[in-house]
Short mmCIF file of C-alpha atoms and ligand atoms in Angstrom, two decimals:
data_model
loop_
_atom_site.label_atom_id
_atom_site.label_comp_id
_atom_site.label_asym_id
_atom_site.label_seq_id
_atom_site.Cartn_x
_atom_site.Cartn_y
_atom_site.Cartn_z
CA MET A 9 10.85 -10.63 -0.18
CA GLN A 10 12.50 -6.86 1.01
CA CYS A 11 10.07 -4.26 1.28
CA GLY A 12 11.02 -2.63 -2.23
CA THR A 13 9.59 -5.90 -4.13
CA LEU A 14 6.50 -6.12 -1.85
CA LEU A 15 5.72 -2.66 -2.92
CA ILE A 16 5.27 -4.28 -6.27
CA HIS A 17 4.39 -7.63 -5.80
CA ASN A 18 1.77 -8.23 -3.58
CA ASP A 19 -1.05 -10.61 -4.85
CA HIS A 20 -2.62 -7.59 -6.36
CA GLU A 21 -0.36 -6.87 -9.57
CA THR A 22 -2.42 -8.59 -12.02
CA GLU A 23 -6.34 -8.87 -12.29
CA PRO A 24 -7.27 -12.50 -12.80
CA LEU A 25 -10.24 -12.27 -15.01
CA SER A 26 -8.44 -9.99 -17.81
CA GLY A 27 -4.82 -10.14 -16.94
CA ALA A 28 -4.88 -6.19 -16.32
CA LEU A 29 -1.70 -5.32 -14.67
CA GLY A 30 -3.58 -3.41 -11.72
CA VAL A 31 -6.50 -3.31 -9.49
CA PRO A 32 -9.81 -2.54 -11.13
CA ILE A 33 -12.08 0.25 -9.66
CA ILE A 34 -15.06 -1.68 -8.64
CA GLN A 35 -17.52 1.33 -8.44
CA SER A 36 -20.79 -0.17 -7.19
CA SER A 37 -22.44 0.25 -3.97
CA THR A 38 -24.06 -3.08 -3.60
CA PHE A 39 -23.34 -6.62 -5.11
CA GLN A 40 -25.85 -9.02 -6.39
CA GLN A 41 -26.73 -11.86 -3.76
CA ARG A 42 -27.08 -14.96 -5.53
CA ASP A 43 -27.54 -17.61 -3.24
CA LEU A 44 -29.45 -16.50 -0.19
CA SER A 45 -28.58 -19.73 1.83
CA ARG A 46 -25.02 -18.41 1.89
CA SER A 47 -23.13 -15.34 2.89
CA GLN A 48 -20.80 -14.10 0.26
CA GLU A 49 -17.73 -11.94 0.62
CA TYR A 50 -19.31 -8.68 -0.90
CA ASP A 51 -22.95 -7.49 -0.39
CA TYR A 52 -22.74 -3.95 0.41
CA ALA A 53 -19.81 -1.45 -0.10
CA ARG A 54 -19.62 -0.02 3.30
CA SER A 55 -18.69 -3.44 4.51
CA GLY A 56 -16.50 -4.17 1.81
CA ASN A 57 -15.32 -3.50 -1.75
CA PRO A 58 -12.96 -5.31 -4.05
CA THR A 59 -10.67 -2.37 -4.69
CA ARG A 60 -10.43 -1.40 -0.92
CA LYS A 61 -9.88 -5.06 -0.21
CA ALA A 62 -6.89 -5.05 -2.53
CA LEU A 63 -5.47 -1.94 -0.56
CA GLU A 64 -5.95 -3.50 2.85
CA GLU A 65 -4.03 -6.75 1.96
CA ILE A 66 -1.48 -4.70 0.38
CA ILE A 67 -0.80 -2.69 3.64
CA ALA A 68 -1.45 -5.42 6.02
CA ARG A 69 1.40 -7.51 3.91
CA LEU A 70 3.82 -4.18 3.85
CA GLU A 71 3.55 -3.61 7.74
CA GLN A 72 3.53 -7.53 8.38
CA GLY A 73 0.33 -7.53 10.13
CA ALA A 74 -2.63 -9.99 10.21
CA ARG A 75 -5.34 -7.39 8.84
CA GLY A 76 -5.63 -3.98 7.16
CA TYR A 77 -8.33 -1.72 6.73
CA ALA A 78 -8.81 1.42 4.76
CA PHE A 79 -10.48 4.63 5.73
CA GLY A 80 -11.58 8.04 4.27
CA SER A 81 -8.55 10.10 5.70
CA GLY A 82 -6.03 9.53 8.32
CA ILE A 83 -8.24 10.99 10.90
CA ALA A 84 -10.69 8.44 10.09
CA ALA A 85 -8.51 5.65 10.47
CA ILE A 86 -7.32 7.05 14.04
CA SER A 87 -11.08 7.88 15.19
CA SER A 88 -12.21 4.44 14.10
CA VAL A 89 -9.28 2.76 15.87
CA LEU A 90 -9.90 4.64 19.16
CA GLY A 91 -13.68 3.53 18.94
CA ILE A 92 -12.43 0.04 20.10
CA PHE A 93 -12.15 1.40 23.47
CA SER A 94 -14.93 2.21 26.08
CA THR A 95 -16.28 4.85 28.20
CA GLY A 96 -13.81 5.00 31.46
CA ASP A 97 -10.87 3.58 29.32
CA HIS A 98 -7.76 5.50 30.04
CA ILE A 99 -5.04 6.29 27.26
CA ILE A 100 -1.65 7.42 27.43
CA ALA A 101 -0.71 9.47 24.34
CA ALA A 102 2.72 11.20 23.33
CA GLU A 103 2.23 15.11 24.09
CA ASP A 104 3.41 15.82 20.45
CA ILE A 105 0.99 13.47 18.32
CA TYR A 106 -0.39 14.76 15.12
CA GLY A 107 -2.68 17.85 16.01
CA GLY A 108 -5.93 16.19 14.70
CA SER A 109 -5.39 13.22 16.85
CA TRP A 110 -4.83 14.91 19.79
CA ARG A 111 -8.16 17.17 19.14
CA ILE A 112 -10.36 13.93 18.62
CA LEU A 113 -9.16 12.66 21.91
CA ASN A 114 -9.53 15.90 23.89
CA THR A 115 -12.88 16.76 22.44
CA PHE A 116 -15.09 13.88 21.00
CA TYR A 117 -13.63 10.83 22.81
CA LYS A 118 -13.34 12.96 26.19
CA ARG A 119 -17.18 13.58 25.70
CA TRP A 120 -17.69 10.08 25.57
CA GLY A 121 -15.65 9.36 28.50
CA LEU A 122 -12.33 8.05 27.29
CA GLU A 123 -9.69 9.67 29.56
CA MET A 124 -6.37 10.65 28.09
CA THR A 125 -2.89 11.57 29.63
CA THR A 126 -0.22 13.03 27.62
CA VAL A 127 3.41 12.42 28.24
CA ASN A 128 6.83 12.93 26.77
CA ALA A 129 7.18 9.74 25.42
CA THR A 130 11.14 10.35 24.56
CA ASP A 131 11.38 9.65 28.42
CA PRO A 132 9.74 6.21 28.73
CA ASP A 133 9.49 6.58 32.46
CA GLU A 134 6.95 9.33 31.96
CA ILE A 135 4.78 6.29 30.50
CA ARG A 136 5.59 4.35 33.54
CA ARG A 137 4.31 7.02 35.66
CA ALA A 138 1.15 7.89 33.99
CA LEU A 139 -0.06 4.04 34.13
CA LYS A 140 -3.35 3.76 36.05
CA PRO A 141 -5.51 0.74 36.87
CA ASN A 142 -8.04 1.62 33.81
CA THR A 143 -5.10 2.36 31.23
CA LYS A 144 -5.88 0.63 28.01
CA ALA A 145 -3.70 1.98 25.38
CA LEU A 146 -0.59 3.81 24.24
CA PHE A 147 -0.58 5.89 21.49
CA LEU A 148 2.67 6.93 20.15
CA GLU A 149 3.88 8.70 16.79
CA THR A 150 7.82 8.86 15.93
CA PRO A 151 9.45 11.24 14.39
CA SER A 152 7.29 13.60 16.13
CA ASN A 153 5.75 16.45 14.38
CA PRO A 154 7.05 19.44 13.92
CA LEU A 155 10.24 18.74 15.71
CA LEU A 156 11.25 15.39 14.74
CA LYS A 157 11.87 14.01 18.10
CA ILE A 158 12.35 10.34 18.39
CA THR A 159 10.70 7.90 20.65
CA ASP A 160 12.24 4.61 21.54
CA LEU A 161 9.72 2.07 20.04
CA ARG A 162 10.80 -0.91 21.41
CA VAL A 163 11.21 0.20 24.97
CA CYS A 164 7.87 1.91 25.13
CA LEU A 165 6.07 -0.92 23.49
CA ALA A 166 7.58 -3.46 26.16
CA ILE A 167 6.11 -1.11 28.80
CA ALA A 168 2.72 -1.45 27.09
CA ARG A 169 2.82 -5.08 26.59
CA GLU A 170 3.87 -5.65 30.27
CA ALA A 171 0.98 -3.60 31.24
CA GLY A 172 -1.04 -5.38 29.15
CA LEU A 173 -2.03 -2.28 26.89
CA ILE A 174 -2.96 -2.30 23.42
CA SER A 175 -0.22 -0.13 21.64
CA ILE A 176 -0.98 2.01 18.80
CA VAL A 177 1.74 3.77 16.42
CA ASP A 178 1.10 6.60 14.05
CA ASN A 179 3.81 5.40 11.24
CA THR A 180 2.79 8.09 8.76
CA PHE A 181 6.16 10.12 8.57
CA MET A 182 8.19 7.19 8.13
CA THR A 183 5.80 4.22 6.02
CA PRO A 184 6.63 0.52 6.14
CA TYR A 185 9.35 1.12 3.78
CA LEU A 186 11.42 2.53 6.60
CA GLN A 187 9.59 1.42 9.86
CA ARG A 188 7.61 -1.42 10.87
CA PRO A 189 6.04 -0.86 14.28
CA LEU A 190 4.46 -4.12 14.52
CA GLU A 191 7.81 -5.95 14.19
CA LEU A 192 9.11 -3.79 17.11
CA GLY A 193 5.95 -4.76 19.37
CA ALA A 194 3.00 -2.58 18.63
CA ASP A 195 -0.54 -3.95 18.31
CA ILE A 196 -1.85 -1.39 15.47
CA VAL A 197 -0.25 0.92 13.12
CA VAL A 198 -2.35 3.79 11.93
CA HIS A 199 -1.14 5.83 8.83
CA SER A 200 -2.58 9.01 7.02
CA ALA A 201 -1.86 7.72 3.60
CA THR A 202 -2.83 11.28 2.30
CA LYS A 203 0.92 11.72 2.94
CA PHE A 204 3.81 9.34 1.72
CA LEU A 205 2.07 6.67 0.72
CA GLY A 206 -0.38 8.12 -1.54
CA GLY A 207 2.43 10.58 -2.52
CA HIS A 208 1.15 13.18 -4.87
CA SER A 209 -0.74 15.54 -2.84
CA ASP A 210 -4.10 14.35 -4.74
CA VAL A 211 -5.95 12.28 -2.23
CA LEU A 212 -6.81 11.79 1.33
CA SER A 213 -6.77 8.37 2.92
CA GLY A 214 -6.12 6.71 6.00
CA LEU A 215 -5.18 3.10 6.83
CA ALA A 216 -5.02 0.75 9.83
CA VAL A 217 -3.11 -2.53 10.43
CA THR A 218 -3.67 -4.83 13.47
CA LYS A 219 -0.95 -7.43 14.29
CA THR A 220 -3.77 -9.96 15.26
CA GLU A 221 -7.01 -11.45 13.80
CA ALA A 222 -8.75 -10.51 16.77
CA LEU A 223 -8.09 -7.16 17.11
CA GLY A 224 -8.54 -7.03 13.20
CA SER A 225 -12.19 -8.04 14.14
CA ARG A 226 -12.47 -5.07 16.58
CA VAL A 227 -11.10 -2.83 14.25
CA TYR A 228 -13.48 -3.95 11.47
CA ALA A 229 -16.52 -3.69 13.64
CA VAL A 230 -15.81 0.03 13.92
CA GLN A 231 -15.22 0.30 10.08
CA ASN A 232 -18.22 -1.24 9.19
CA GLY A 233 -20.30 0.26 11.70
CA PHE A 234 -19.06 3.71 12.00
CA GLY A 235 -18.57 3.73 8.10
CA ALA A 236 -15.43 6.26 7.53
CA ILE A 237 -14.68 4.21 4.47
CA PRO A 238 -12.84 5.69 1.46
CA GLY A 239 -14.43 5.17 -2.04
CA PRO A 240 -12.85 3.16 -4.77
CA TRP A 241 -11.18 5.93 -6.86
CA ASP A 242 -9.16 7.24 -3.92
CA THR A 243 -8.38 3.83 -2.83
CA TRP A 244 -6.90 3.19 -6.53
CA LEU A 245 -5.04 6.28 -6.10
CA VAL A 246 -3.13 5.24 -3.00
CA ILE A 247 -2.70 1.67 -4.34
CA ARG A 248 -1.05 3.36 -7.45
CA GLY A 249 1.12 5.77 -5.14
CA ILE A 250 2.25 2.57 -3.12
CA LYS A 251 4.16 1.23 -6.20
CA THR A 252 6.51 4.01 -6.48
CA LEU A 253 7.00 4.66 -2.73
CA LYS A 254 10.78 3.17 -2.68
CA VAL A 255 11.94 5.50 -5.14
CA ARG A 256 10.21 8.36 -4.10
CA LEU A 257 11.43 8.17 -0.55
CA ASP A 258 15.10 7.23 -1.23
CA ALA A 259 15.29 10.18 -3.42
CA GLN A 260 13.34 12.44 -0.90
CA GLU A 261 15.49 11.30 1.88
CA ALA A 262 18.72 11.81 0.04
CA THR A 263 17.64 15.54 -0.42
CA ALA A 264 16.52 16.06 3.00
CA ARG A 265 20.13 14.85 4.28
CA LYS A 266 21.70 17.26 1.83
CA LEU A 267 19.50 20.20 2.53
CA SER A 268 19.59 19.65 6.60
CA ALA A 269 23.17 19.85 6.39
CA TRP A 270 23.16 23.00 4.12
CA LEU A 271 20.81 24.60 6.73
CA ASP A 272 22.67 23.44 9.42
CA ALA A 273 25.54 25.50 8.13
CA HIS A 274 23.67 28.65 7.48
CA GLU A 275 24.31 31.57 9.40
CA ARG A 276 20.68 32.72 9.56
CA VAL A 277 19.78 29.44 10.75
CA GLU A 278 19.66 28.67 14.46
CA GLN A 279 18.53 25.01 14.69
CA VAL A 280 17.89 21.97 12.32
CA PHE A 281 15.72 19.17 13.29
CA TYR A 282 16.31 16.19 11.16
CA PRO A 283 16.93 12.81 12.60
CA GLY A 284 19.47 11.97 9.83
CA LEU A 285 21.72 14.92 10.98
CA ALA A 286 24.85 14.35 13.20
CA GLY A 287 24.13 15.54 16.47
CA HIS A 288 20.34 14.90 16.59
CA PRO A 289 19.46 13.29 20.04
CA GLY A 290 17.48 10.76 18.58
CA ARG A 291 19.62 9.56 15.85
CA GLU A 292 20.93 6.44 17.37
CA ILE A 293 17.70 5.26 18.39
CA ASN A 294 16.23 5.96 14.93
CA GLU A 295 18.83 4.16 13.29
CA ALA A 296 18.33 1.04 15.52
CA GLN A 297 14.37 0.69 14.82
CA ALA A 298 14.16 2.43 11.32
CA SER A 299 16.04 2.15 8.09
CA GLY A 300 16.03 5.84 7.23
CA ALA A 301 15.38 9.40 8.51
CA GLY A 302 12.56 10.14 6.21
CA ALA A 303 12.02 13.31 4.20
CA VAL A 304 10.72 15.89 6.75
CA LEU A 305 12.68 18.08 8.53
CA SER A 306 12.21 21.43 10.46
CA PHE A 307 14.40 24.38 11.28
CA LYS A 308 14.30 27.77 13.20
CA THR A 309 15.69 30.68 11.76
CA LYS A 310 17.08 33.41 14.17
CA THR A 311 14.29 36.08 13.98
CA ARG A 312 10.50 35.75 13.06
CA GLU A 313 11.18 37.94 10.20
CA GLN A 314 13.45 35.79 8.44
CA ALA A 315 11.14 32.94 9.03
CA LEU A 316 8.15 34.88 7.46
CA GLY A 317 10.41 36.58 4.58
CA PHE A 318 11.58 32.68 3.88
CA LEU A 319 8.08 31.49 3.37
CA SER A 320 7.44 34.49 1.22
CA LYS A 321 10.03 34.29 -1.04
CA ILE A 322 10.57 30.47 -1.75
CA THR A 323 9.48 29.43 -5.19
CA LEU A 324 10.23 25.88 -5.56
CA ALA A 325 7.90 24.96 -2.28
CA ALA A 326 4.68 25.64 -1.84
CA THR A 327 3.69 27.16 1.50
CA ALA A 328 1.13 24.86 2.75
CA VAL A 329 -0.33 22.18 5.02
CA SER A 330 0.39 18.42 4.57
CA LEU A 331 3.63 16.55 3.57
CA GLY A 332 4.86 13.48 1.80
CA GLY A 333 3.94 14.73 -1.82
CA VAL A 334 6.42 15.16 -4.85
CA GLU A 335 6.72 18.62 -4.40
CA THR A 336 8.58 20.36 -1.43
CA ILE A 337 6.20 21.91 1.00
CA ALA A 338 7.25 24.60 3.55
CA SER A 339 4.62 24.86 6.55
CA TYR A 340 4.64 27.44 9.41
CA PRO A 341 3.18 25.25 12.45
CA VAL A 342 2.40 28.33 14.64
CA LYS A 343 -0.17 29.39 11.99
CA MET A 344 -1.29 26.33 10.50
CA SER A 345 -1.28 22.67 12.44
CA HIS A 346 -0.16 23.97 15.73
CA ALA A 347 -2.32 27.24 15.57
CA ALA A 348 -4.89 25.70 18.12
CA ILE A 349 -2.34 25.20 20.87
CA PRO A 350 -2.30 28.10 23.48
CA MET A 351 1.16 30.15 22.83
CA ALA A 352 2.62 29.13 26.14
CA GLU A 353 2.22 25.35 25.78
CA ARG A 354 3.57 25.89 22.24
CA GLU A 355 6.41 27.68 23.33
CA ARG A 356 6.87 24.98 26.35
CA LEU A 357 7.11 22.49 23.49
CA GLY A 358 9.64 24.47 21.40
CA ILE A 359 7.17 25.49 18.54
CA THR A 360 8.17 29.04 18.17
CA ASP A 361 7.40 31.68 15.49
CA THR A 362 10.98 31.10 13.78
CA LEU A 363 10.11 27.41 13.03
CA ILE A 364 9.45 26.13 9.64
CA ARG A 365 8.91 22.66 8.48
CA ILE A 366 9.81 21.34 5.25
CA SER A 367 8.66 18.20 3.66
CA VAL A 368 11.23 17.69 0.90
CA GLY A 369 9.87 16.81 -2.71
CA LEU A 370 11.63 15.02 -5.87
CA GLU A 371 13.13 18.54 -6.84
CA ASP A 372 16.65 18.30 -7.76
CA PRO A 373 18.55 19.50 -4.45
CA GLU A 374 20.67 22.11 -6.10
CA ASP A 375 17.97 24.01 -7.29
CA LEU A 376 16.07 23.64 -3.64
CA ILE A 377 19.39 24.79 -2.32
CA VAL A 378 19.68 27.91 -4.58
CA ASP A 379 16.08 28.70 -3.88
CA PHE A 380 16.17 28.34 -0.10
CA ALA A 381 19.53 30.40 0.07
CA ARG A 382 17.86 33.34 -1.96
CA ALA A 383 14.63 32.90 0.45
CA LEU A 384 16.55 32.97 3.69
CA GLU A 385 18.42 36.35 2.57
CA THR A 386 15.45 38.19 3.12
CA PRO A 387 14.66 40.94 4.40
C1 PLP B 16 -1.65 14.26 8.24
C2 PLP B 16 -1.68 13.30 9.43
C3 PLP B 16 -2.80 12.72 10.05
C4 PLP B 16 -4.15 12.92 9.64
O1 PLP B 16 -4.12 12.58 8.47
P1 PLP B 16 -5.44 13.10 7.39
O2 PLP B 16 -5.26 12.11 5.97
O3 PLP B 16 -4.95 14.34 6.97
O4 PLP B 16 -6.85 13.03 7.98
C5 PLP B 16 -2.45 11.96 11.30
N1 PLP B 16 -1.21 11.58 11.43
C6 PLP B 16 -0.23 12.32 10.86
C7 PLP B 16 1.08 11.99 11.52
C8 PLP B 16 -0.07 13.02 9.76
O5 PLP B 16 0.97 13.77 9.19
#
């Protein structure tokens, strides 16, 4: 079956007892243990809950992995996956991974003795050069945020496999509908389900999928032991969001393509970053590993005043952090997601005070273009 069908038909479309079309919300912390001589599937809800189990099976199937795990946020998923490593292990991470992932590695896990080297993963040789005898993992994210750089997953994941590393890919921007890293050679996929999977800016959630049962058991030990799990209501919202992922992303991507082409031709726009745009340096690699370019783009205006004017004048986009919802969201990385990065380092990465990131929503593209045109004329 194709991914669009799997979003709907996934062994959890009907509840067997009542025939209800949907997964029930089992709001219970504990489960009666009828026969103490046997272990049963559910005993305490940190260890397992039927609503959560449904989401975990749905995402495992969508990503074509052996096991899926749900968490209370994307960062809870990422932190828990990193929890399978030990003091003295070394991890290679792309330099432009999500800021929160970088922060947990550079603070919490650093204190616990997990070593990190960051590399520009668009150059696979940098990964080869960063390998050390104690390197245990490679952590990638593509497209990157906020400059939408593309990492060649097949090439980088092959390097990881050859070196015996566990490879982890943050697939939040693409979702399994557009990109399936496990099929390209990854060992673990992580998600902020807060974004496109949930899709409605109303829930925080995170997911992890492992390629093998053995890796799944290691992640499960952290999920159960560390306890960064989601509640059943939040889990249910993600299950519901996933059902419409295909139509949302198809429409959002179509609008992102129109908007990026329109922005590219605008006299006040210096540069547009979108993997679906002709001239994007990673376009061909993205097309070879993903079935779309997604619905996030960014652009630079010619001056800082134009960027600030745009953000103050747009009416059809919220000026906010986050992405992947049904409403268009404009964010200003230097003051939001990347505010913690020292200015010199930010400039080196190309994250300037003229850069705006757009998560394209479900509004009509013509209306967005009219609104953007007016906002770009300010001041
Ligand atoms: C938002 C995001 C995260 C973190 O997820 P939360 O749900 O906010 O904890 C991780 N990775 C990427 C790529 C994200 O966009």
